[in-house]
Tab-separated table of C-alpha atoms and ligand atoms in Angstrom:
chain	number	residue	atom	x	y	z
Y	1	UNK	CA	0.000	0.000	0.000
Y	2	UNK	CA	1.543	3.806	-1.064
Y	3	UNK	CA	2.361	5.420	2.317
Y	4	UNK	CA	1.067	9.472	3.095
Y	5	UNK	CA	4.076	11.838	4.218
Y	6	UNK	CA	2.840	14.970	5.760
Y	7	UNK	CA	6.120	17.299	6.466
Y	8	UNK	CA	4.568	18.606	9.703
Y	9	UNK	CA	7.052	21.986	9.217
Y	10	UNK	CA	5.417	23.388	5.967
Y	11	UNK	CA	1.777	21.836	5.699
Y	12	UNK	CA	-0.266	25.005	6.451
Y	13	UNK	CA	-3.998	22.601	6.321
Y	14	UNK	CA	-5.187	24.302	3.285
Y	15	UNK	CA	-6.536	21.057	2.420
Y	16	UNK	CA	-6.196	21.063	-1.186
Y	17	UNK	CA	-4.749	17.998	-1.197
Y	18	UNK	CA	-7.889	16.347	0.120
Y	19	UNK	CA	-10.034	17.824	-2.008
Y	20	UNK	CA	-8.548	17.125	-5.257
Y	21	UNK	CA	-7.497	13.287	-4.962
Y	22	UNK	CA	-9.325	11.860	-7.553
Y	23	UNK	CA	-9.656	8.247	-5.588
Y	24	UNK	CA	-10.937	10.126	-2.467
Y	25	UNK	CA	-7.644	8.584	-0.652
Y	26	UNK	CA	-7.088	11.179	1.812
Y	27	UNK	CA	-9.327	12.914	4.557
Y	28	UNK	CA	-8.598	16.029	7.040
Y	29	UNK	CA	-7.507	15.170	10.531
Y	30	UNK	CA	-10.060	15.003	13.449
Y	31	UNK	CA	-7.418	17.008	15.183
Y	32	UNK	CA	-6.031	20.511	15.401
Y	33	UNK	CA	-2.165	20.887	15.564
Y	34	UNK	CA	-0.299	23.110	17.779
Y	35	UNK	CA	-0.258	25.373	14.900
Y	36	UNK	CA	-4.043	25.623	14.889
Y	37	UNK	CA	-3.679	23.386	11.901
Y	38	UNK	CA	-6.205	20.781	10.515
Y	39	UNK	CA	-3.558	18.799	8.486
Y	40	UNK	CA	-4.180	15.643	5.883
Y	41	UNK	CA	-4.305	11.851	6.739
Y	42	UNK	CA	-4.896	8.522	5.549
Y	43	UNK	CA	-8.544	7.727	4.572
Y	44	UNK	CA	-7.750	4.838	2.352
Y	45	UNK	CA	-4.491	4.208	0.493
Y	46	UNK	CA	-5.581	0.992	-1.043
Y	47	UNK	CA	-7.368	3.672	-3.344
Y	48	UNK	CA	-4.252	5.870	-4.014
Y	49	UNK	CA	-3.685	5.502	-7.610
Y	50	UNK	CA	0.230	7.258	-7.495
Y	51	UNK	CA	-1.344	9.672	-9.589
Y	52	UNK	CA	0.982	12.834	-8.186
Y	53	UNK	CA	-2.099	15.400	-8.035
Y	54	UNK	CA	-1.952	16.035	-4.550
Y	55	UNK	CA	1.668	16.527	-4.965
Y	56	UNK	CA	1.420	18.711	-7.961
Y	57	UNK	CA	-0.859	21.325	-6.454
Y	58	UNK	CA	0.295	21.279	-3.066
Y	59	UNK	CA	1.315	25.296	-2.624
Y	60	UNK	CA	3.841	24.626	0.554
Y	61	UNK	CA	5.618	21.798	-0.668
Y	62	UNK	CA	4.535	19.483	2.133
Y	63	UNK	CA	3.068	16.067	1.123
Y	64	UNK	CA	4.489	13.224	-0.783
Y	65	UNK	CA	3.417	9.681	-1.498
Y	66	UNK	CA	5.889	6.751	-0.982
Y	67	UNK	CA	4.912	4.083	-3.825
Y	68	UNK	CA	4.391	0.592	-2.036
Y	69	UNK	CA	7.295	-1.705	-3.439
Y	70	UNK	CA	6.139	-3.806	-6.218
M	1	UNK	CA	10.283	9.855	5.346
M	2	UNK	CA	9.728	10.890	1.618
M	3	UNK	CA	9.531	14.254	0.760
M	4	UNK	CA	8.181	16.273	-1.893
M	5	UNK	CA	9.649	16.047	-5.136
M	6	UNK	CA	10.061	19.464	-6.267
M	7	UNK	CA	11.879	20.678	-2.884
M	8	UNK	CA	15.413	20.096	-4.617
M	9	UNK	CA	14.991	23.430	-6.348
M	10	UNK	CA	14.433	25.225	-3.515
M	11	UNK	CA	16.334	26.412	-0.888
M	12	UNK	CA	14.766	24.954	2.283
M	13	UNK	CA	18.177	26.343	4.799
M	14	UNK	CA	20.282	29.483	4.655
M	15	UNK	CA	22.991	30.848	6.573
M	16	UNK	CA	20.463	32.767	9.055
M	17	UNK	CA	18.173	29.308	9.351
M	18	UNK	CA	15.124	27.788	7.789
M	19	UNK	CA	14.384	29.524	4.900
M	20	UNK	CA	10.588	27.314	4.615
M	21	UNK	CA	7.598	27.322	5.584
M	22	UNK	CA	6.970	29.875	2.772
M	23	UNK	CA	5.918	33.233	3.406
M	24	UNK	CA	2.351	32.737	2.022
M	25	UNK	CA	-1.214	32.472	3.677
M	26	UNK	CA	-2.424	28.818	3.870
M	27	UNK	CA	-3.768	27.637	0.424
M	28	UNK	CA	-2.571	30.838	-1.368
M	29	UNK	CA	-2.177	30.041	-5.255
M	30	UNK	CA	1.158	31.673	-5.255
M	31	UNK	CA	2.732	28.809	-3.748
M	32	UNK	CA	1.082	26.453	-6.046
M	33	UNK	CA	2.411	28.601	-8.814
M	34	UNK	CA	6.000	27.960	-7.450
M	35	UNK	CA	5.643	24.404	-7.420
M	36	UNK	CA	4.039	23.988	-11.133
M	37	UNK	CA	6.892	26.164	-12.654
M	38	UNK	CA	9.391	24.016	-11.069
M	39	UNK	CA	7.452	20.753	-12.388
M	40	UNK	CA	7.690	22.571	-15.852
M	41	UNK	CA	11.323	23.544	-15.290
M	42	UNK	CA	11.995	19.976	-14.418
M	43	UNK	CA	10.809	18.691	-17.354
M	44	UNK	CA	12.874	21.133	-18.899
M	45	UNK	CA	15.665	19.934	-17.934
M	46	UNK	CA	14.849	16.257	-18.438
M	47	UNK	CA	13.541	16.371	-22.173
M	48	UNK	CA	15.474	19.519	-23.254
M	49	UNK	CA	19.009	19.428	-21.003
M	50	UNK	CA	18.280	22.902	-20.485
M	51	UNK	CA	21.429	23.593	-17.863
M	52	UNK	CA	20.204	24.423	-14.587
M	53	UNK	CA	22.382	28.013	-14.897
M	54	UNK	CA	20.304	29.086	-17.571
M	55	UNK	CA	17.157	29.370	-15.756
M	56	UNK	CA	16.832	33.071	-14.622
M	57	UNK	CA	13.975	33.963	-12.087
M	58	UNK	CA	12.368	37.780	-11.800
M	59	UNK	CA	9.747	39.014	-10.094
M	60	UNK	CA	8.415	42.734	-8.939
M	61	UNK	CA	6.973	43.255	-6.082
M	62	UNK	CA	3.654	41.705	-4.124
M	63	UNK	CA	2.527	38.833	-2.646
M	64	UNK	CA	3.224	36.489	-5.995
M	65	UNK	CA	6.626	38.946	-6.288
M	66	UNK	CA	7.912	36.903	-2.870
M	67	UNK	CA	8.661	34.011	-5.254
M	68	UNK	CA	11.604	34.712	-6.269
M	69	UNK	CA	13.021	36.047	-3.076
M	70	UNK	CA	14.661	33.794	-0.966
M	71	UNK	CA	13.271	30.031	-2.093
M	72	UNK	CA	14.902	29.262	-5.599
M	73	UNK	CA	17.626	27.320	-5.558
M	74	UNK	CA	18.307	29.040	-9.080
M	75	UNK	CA	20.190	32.557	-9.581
M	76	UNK	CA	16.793	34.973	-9.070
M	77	UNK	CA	16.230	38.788	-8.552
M	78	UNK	CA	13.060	39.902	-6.241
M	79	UNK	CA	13.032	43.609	-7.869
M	80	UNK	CA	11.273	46.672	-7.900
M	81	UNK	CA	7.231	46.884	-7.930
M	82	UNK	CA	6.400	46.754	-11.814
M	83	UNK	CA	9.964	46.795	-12.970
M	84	UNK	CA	10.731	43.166	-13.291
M	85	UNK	CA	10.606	42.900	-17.297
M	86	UNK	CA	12.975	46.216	-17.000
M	87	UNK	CA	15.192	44.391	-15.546
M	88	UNK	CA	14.829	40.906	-17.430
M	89	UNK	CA	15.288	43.114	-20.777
M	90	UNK	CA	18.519	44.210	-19.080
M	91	UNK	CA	19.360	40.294	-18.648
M	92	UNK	CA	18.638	39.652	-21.623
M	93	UNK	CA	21.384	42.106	-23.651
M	94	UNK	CA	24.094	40.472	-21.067
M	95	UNK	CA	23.083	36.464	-21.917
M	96	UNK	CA	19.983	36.043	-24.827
M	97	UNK	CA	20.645	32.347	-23.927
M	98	UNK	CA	18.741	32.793	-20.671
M	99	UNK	CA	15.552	31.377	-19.642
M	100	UNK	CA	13.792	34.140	-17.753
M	101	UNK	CA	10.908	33.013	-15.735
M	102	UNK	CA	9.011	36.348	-14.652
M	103	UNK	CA	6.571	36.203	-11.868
M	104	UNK	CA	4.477	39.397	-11.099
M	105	UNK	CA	1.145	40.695	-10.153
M	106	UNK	CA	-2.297	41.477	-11.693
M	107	UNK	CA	-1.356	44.988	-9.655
M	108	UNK	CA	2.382	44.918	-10.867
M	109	UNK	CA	1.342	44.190	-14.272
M	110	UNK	CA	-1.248	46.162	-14.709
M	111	UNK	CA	-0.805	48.949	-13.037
M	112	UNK	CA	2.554	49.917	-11.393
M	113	UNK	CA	3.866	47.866	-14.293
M	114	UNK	CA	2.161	48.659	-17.533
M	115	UNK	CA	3.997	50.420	-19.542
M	116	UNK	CA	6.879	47.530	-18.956
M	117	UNK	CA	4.865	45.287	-19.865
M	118	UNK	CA	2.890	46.390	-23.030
M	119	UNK	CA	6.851	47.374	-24.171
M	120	UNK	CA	7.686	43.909	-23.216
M	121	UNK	CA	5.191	42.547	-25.424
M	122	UNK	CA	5.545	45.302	-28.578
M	123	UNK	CA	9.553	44.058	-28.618
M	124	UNK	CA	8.318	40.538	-28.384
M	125	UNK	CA	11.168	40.105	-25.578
M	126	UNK	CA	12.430	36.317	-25.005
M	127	UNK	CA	10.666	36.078	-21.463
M	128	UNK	CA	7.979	34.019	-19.935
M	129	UNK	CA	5.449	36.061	-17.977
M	130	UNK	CA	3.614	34.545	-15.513
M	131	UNK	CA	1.402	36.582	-13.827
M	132	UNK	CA	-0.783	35.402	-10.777
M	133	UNK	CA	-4.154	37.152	-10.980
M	134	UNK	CA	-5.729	37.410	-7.737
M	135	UNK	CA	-7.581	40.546	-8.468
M	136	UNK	CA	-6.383	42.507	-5.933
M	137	UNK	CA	-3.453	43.728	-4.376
M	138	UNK	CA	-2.900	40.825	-1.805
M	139	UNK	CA	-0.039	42.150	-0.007
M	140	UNK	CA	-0.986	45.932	0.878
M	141	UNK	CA	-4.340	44.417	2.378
M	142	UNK	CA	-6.731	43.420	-0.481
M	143	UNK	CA	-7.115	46.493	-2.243
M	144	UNK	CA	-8.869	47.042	-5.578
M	145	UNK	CA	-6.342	46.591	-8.842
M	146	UNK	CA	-7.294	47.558	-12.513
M	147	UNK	CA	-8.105	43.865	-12.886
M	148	UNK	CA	-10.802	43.784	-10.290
M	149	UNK	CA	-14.173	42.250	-11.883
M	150	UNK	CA	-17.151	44.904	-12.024
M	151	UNK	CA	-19.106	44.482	-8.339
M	152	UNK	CA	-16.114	43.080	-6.707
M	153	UNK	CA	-16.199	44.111	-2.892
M	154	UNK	CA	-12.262	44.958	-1.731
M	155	UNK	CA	-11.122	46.986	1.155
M	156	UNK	CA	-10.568	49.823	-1.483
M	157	UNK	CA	-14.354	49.407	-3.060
M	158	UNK	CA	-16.504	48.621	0.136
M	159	UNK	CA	-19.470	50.177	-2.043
M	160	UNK	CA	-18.520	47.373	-4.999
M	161	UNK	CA	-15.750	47.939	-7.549
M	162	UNK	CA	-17.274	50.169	-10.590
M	163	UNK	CA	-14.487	50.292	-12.964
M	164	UNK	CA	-13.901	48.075	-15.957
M	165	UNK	CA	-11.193	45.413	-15.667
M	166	UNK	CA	-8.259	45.238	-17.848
M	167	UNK	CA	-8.019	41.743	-20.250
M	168	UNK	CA	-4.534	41.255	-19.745
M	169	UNK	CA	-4.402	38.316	-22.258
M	170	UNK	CA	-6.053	40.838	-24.898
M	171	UNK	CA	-3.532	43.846	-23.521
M	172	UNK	CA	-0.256	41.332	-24.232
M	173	UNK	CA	-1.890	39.351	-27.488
M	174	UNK	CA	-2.228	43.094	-29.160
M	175	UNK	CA	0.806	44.216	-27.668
M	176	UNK	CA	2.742	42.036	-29.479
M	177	UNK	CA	3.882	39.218	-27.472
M	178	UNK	CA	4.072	35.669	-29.351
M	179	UNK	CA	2.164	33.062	-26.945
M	180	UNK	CA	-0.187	34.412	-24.738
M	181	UNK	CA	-2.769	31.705	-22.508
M	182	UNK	CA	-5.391	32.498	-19.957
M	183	UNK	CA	-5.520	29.842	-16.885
M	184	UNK	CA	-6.118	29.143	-13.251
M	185	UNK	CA	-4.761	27.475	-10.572
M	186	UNK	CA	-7.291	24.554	-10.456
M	187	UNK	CA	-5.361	23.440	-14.049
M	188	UNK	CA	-2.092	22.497	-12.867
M	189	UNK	CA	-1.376	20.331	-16.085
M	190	UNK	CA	-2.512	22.875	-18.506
M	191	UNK	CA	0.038	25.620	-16.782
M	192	UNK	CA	2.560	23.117	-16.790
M	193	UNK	CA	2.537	22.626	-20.366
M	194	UNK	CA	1.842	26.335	-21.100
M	195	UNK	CA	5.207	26.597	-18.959
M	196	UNK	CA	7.112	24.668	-20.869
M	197	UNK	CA	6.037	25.877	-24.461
M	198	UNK	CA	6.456	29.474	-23.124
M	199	UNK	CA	10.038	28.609	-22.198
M	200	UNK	CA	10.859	27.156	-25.658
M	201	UNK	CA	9.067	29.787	-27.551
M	202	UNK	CA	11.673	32.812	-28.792
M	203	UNK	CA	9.539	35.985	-27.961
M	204	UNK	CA	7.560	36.975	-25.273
M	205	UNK	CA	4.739	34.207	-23.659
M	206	UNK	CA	2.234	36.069	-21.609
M	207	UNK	CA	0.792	33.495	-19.142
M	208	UNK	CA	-1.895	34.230	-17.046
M	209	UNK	CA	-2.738	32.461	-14.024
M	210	UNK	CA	-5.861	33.490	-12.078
M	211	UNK	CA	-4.802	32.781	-8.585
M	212	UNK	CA	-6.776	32.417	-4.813
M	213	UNK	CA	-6.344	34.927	-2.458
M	214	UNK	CA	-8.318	33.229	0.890
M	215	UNK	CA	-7.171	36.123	3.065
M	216	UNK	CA	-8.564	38.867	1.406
M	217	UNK	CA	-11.143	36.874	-1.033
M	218	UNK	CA	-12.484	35.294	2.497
M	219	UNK	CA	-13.066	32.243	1.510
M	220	UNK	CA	-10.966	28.319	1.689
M	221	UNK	CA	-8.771	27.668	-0.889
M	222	UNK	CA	-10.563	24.493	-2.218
M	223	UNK	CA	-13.999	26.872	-2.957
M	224	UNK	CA	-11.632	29.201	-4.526
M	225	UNK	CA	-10.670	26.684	-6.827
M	226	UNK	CA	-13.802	25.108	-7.456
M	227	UNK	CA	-15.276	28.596	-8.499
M	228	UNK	CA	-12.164	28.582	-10.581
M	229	UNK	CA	-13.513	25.576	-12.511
M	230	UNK	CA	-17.083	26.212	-12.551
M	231	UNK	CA	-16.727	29.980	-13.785
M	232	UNK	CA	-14.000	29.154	-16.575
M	233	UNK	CA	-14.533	27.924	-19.719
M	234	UNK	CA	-12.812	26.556	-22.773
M	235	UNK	CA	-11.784	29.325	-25.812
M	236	UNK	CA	-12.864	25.805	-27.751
M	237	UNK	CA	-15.683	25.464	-26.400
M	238	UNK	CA	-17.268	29.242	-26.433
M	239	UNK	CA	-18.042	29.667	-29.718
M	240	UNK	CA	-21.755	30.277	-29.083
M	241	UNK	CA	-21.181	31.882	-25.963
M	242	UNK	CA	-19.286	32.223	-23.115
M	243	UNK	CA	-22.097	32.342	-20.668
M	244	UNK	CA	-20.702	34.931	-18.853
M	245	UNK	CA	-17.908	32.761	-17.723
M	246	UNK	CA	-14.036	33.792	-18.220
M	247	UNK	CA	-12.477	31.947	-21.198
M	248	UNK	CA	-9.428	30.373	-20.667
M	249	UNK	CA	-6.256	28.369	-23.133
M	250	UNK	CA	-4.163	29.865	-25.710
M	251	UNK	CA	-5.071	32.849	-26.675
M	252	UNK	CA	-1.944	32.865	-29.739
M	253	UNK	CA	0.873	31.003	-30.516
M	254	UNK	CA	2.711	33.007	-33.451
M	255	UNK	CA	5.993	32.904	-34.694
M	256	UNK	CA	7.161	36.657	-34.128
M	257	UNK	CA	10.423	38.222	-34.863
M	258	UNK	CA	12.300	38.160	-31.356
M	259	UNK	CA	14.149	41.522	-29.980
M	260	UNK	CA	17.288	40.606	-29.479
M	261	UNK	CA	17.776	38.572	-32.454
M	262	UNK	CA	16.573	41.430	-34.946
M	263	UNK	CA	19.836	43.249	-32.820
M	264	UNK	CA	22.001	40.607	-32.866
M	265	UNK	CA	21.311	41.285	-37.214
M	266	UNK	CA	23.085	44.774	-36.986
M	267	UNK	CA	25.882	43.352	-34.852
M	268	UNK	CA	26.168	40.583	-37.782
M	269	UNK	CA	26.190	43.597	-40.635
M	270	UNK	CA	29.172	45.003	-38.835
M	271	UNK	CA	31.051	42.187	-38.480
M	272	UNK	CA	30.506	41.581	-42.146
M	273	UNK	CA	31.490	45.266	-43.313
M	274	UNK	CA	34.563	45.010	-41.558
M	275	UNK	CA	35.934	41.310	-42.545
M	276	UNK	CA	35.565	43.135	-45.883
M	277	UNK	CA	37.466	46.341	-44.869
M	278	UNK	CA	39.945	43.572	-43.438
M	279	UNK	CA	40.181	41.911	-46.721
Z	1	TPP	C1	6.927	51.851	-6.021
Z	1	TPP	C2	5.995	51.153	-5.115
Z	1	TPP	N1	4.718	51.570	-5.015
Z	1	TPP	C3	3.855	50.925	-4.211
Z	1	TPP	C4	4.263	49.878	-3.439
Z	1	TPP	C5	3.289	49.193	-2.512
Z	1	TPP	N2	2.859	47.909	-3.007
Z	1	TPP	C6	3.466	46.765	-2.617
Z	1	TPP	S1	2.764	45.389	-3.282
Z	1	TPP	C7	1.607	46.350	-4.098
Z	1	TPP	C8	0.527	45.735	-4.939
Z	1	TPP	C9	0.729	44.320	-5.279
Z	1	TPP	O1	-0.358	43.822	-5.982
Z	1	TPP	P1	-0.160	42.666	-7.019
Z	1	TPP	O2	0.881	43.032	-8.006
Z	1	TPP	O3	-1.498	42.306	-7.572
Z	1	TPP	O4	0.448	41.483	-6.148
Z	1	TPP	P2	-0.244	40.490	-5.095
Z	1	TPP	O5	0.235	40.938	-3.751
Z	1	TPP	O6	-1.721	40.594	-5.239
Z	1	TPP	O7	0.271	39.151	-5.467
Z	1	TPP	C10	1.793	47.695	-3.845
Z	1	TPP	C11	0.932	48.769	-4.396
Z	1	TPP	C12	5.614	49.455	-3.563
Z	1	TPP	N3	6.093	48.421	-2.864
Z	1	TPP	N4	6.452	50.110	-4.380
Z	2	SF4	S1	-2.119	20.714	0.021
Z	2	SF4	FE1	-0.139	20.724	1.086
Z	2	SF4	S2	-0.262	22.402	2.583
Z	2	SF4	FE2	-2.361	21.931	1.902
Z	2	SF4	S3	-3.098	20.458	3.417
Z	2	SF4	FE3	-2.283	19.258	1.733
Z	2	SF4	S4	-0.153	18.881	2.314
Z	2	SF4	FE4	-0.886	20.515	3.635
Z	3	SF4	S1	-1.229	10.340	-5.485
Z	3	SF4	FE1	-3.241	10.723	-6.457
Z	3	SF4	S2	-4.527	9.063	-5.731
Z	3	SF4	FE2	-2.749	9.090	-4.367
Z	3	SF4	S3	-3.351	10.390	-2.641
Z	3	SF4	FE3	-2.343	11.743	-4.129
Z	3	SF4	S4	-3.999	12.541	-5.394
Z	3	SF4	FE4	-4.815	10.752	-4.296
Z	4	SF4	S1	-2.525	37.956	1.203
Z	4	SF4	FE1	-3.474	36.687	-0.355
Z	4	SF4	S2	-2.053	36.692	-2.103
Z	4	SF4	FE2	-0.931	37.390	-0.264
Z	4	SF4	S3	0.014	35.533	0.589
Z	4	SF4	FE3	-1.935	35.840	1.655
Z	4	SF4	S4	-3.387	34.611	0.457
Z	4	SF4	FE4	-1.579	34.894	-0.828
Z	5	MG	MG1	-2.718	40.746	-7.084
């Protein structure tokens, strides 16, 4: 299963990520950082599809997805 | 821990410290910007082995103006408000081989900036222009900006904006310059590719990129960008109408006489005229 990496320095919660994952892979966080943050999680990466979209338009740099070996 | 892939052009430490988290409000489209010229650039230099020195970055000053000044991991200048493409012309006569990314304003274009930037476009200067339309002027505190949409409330037009916007896309197609598109920030591929051709192109390429401001717009990013895609529409597919929707894709894509090579003709005369005085 591809693996969600949230850099916990730079994600700022805009949650665009979330909301343009075509597979629906991702959800918001039931929890507020000590930022004041609502950053992304895992919903399902069974789903995840590698497509790079939620890299793509990410505007602080802060997500990537780690491909699942084979 | 992965990270993202795009953060190897950009300087993330400097000698006072962290240079990242960028400056930007949370879910501002300049930082998506950023990160789809660098997926463009990075293509570039895949498919095209365009050297990494040859990239130039410029920008004026605003909120999309903070691009180039600290981040890129490329040689940049963060100039002065409306004077980038002064200063990229300037480039230009020292090294035509560049590849000048400029990033600016709707308010540094099209105001501060535009009689730089119609003279841009008339000498068809080898630069890409990518200018982030928010509508405003994001970093002075969300004033009105001669691109603001008729019935716009800003901090400047409490009583609705009354003033006709400027069509930058028609401004830099008439102008002169040789590629000119019209896109948004919910189309990451489509300015990716506009990117790229721009950066090939000899001439100017006028890109335009409307852009979310949540601060002063005062609403999230991702209904920003869905208004983005429900009030767009295709040039292709607006030939009945537009229904009152902004039309977005290429505008042109000519093949235009470039400035510095029609100067680079008189340099060529003289250096004829005097191998013949030599001979
Ligand atoms: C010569 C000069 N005049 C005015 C200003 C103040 N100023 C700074 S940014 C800005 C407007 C920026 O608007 P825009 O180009 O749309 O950029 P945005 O912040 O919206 O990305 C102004 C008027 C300045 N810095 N320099
Ligand atoms: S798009 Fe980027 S900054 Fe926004 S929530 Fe997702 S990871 Fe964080
Ligand atoms: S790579 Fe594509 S499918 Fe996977 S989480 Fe990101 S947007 Fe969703
Ligand atoms: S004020 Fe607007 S344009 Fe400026 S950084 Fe914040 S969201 Fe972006
Ligand atoms: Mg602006």
């Amino acid at each position: 299963m591809n693996k969600l990496w949230i850099d916990e320095r730079y994600c700022k919660g805009c949650l665009i990520c979330v909301d343009v994952c075509p597979k629906k892979a991702l959800k918001a966080s039931p929890e507020i950082n000590s930022k004041g943050y609502i950053l992304p999680v895992e919903k399902d990466m069974k789903r995840c599809k590698s497509c790079g979209l939620c890299e793509v338009m990410c505007p602080d740099f802060a997500i990537a997805i780690e491909k699942a070996e084979g | 821990m992965k990270r993202h892939p795009m953060l190897k052009y950009l300087k993330e430490e400097g000698p006072l410290g962290p240079r990242m988290p960028l400056i930007f409000c949370p879910g501002c489209g300049s930082g998506q910007v950023l990160n789809y010229t660098l997926h463009a650039v990075d293509k570039l230099i895949e498919e095209d082995e365009v050297r990494r020195e040859n990239f130039l970055f410029i920008s004026g000053i605003g909120c999309s103006g903070r691009i180039t000044s600290h981040y890129l991991n490329f040689d940049s200048a963060w100039t002065i408000h409306g004077r980038a493409l002064a200063v990229a012309t300037g480039a230009l006569l020292a090294n035509p081989a560049f590849k000048i990314v400029v990033f600016t304003g709707d308010g540094d274009t099209g105001s501060i900036g535009g009689n730089h930037f119609i003279h841009a476009c008339r000498r068809n200067i080898d630069v890409t222009i990518l200018c982030l339309n928010n509508g405003l002027y994001g970093m002075t505190g969300g004033q009105h900006a001669p691109t603001t949409p008729i019935g716009t409330i800003t901090t400047t037009t409490p009583y609705r904006n009354r003033e006709a916007a400027f069509d930058l896309c028609k401004l830099a197609e008439i102008a002169g310059a040789s590629y000119v598109a019209r896109w948004t920030t919910a189309h990451p591929q489509q300015v990716i590719k506009s990117i790229m051709k721009g950066l090939r192109k000899k001439g100017t390429a006028f890109i335009e990129i409307l852009s979310q401001c949540p601060v002063h717009e005062k609403k999230t990013p991702v209904d920003l960008l869905k208004g983005f895609r429900r009030n767009t529409i295709r040039i292709s597919k607006s030939k009945e109408s537009t229904d009152g929707k902004t039309l977005i894709g290429e505008f042109c894509d000519l093949d235009r006489r470039e400035w510095n090579e029609s100067y680079q003709e008189i340099i060529d005369q003289f250096v004829m005229e005097n191998d013949k005085i030599d001979e």
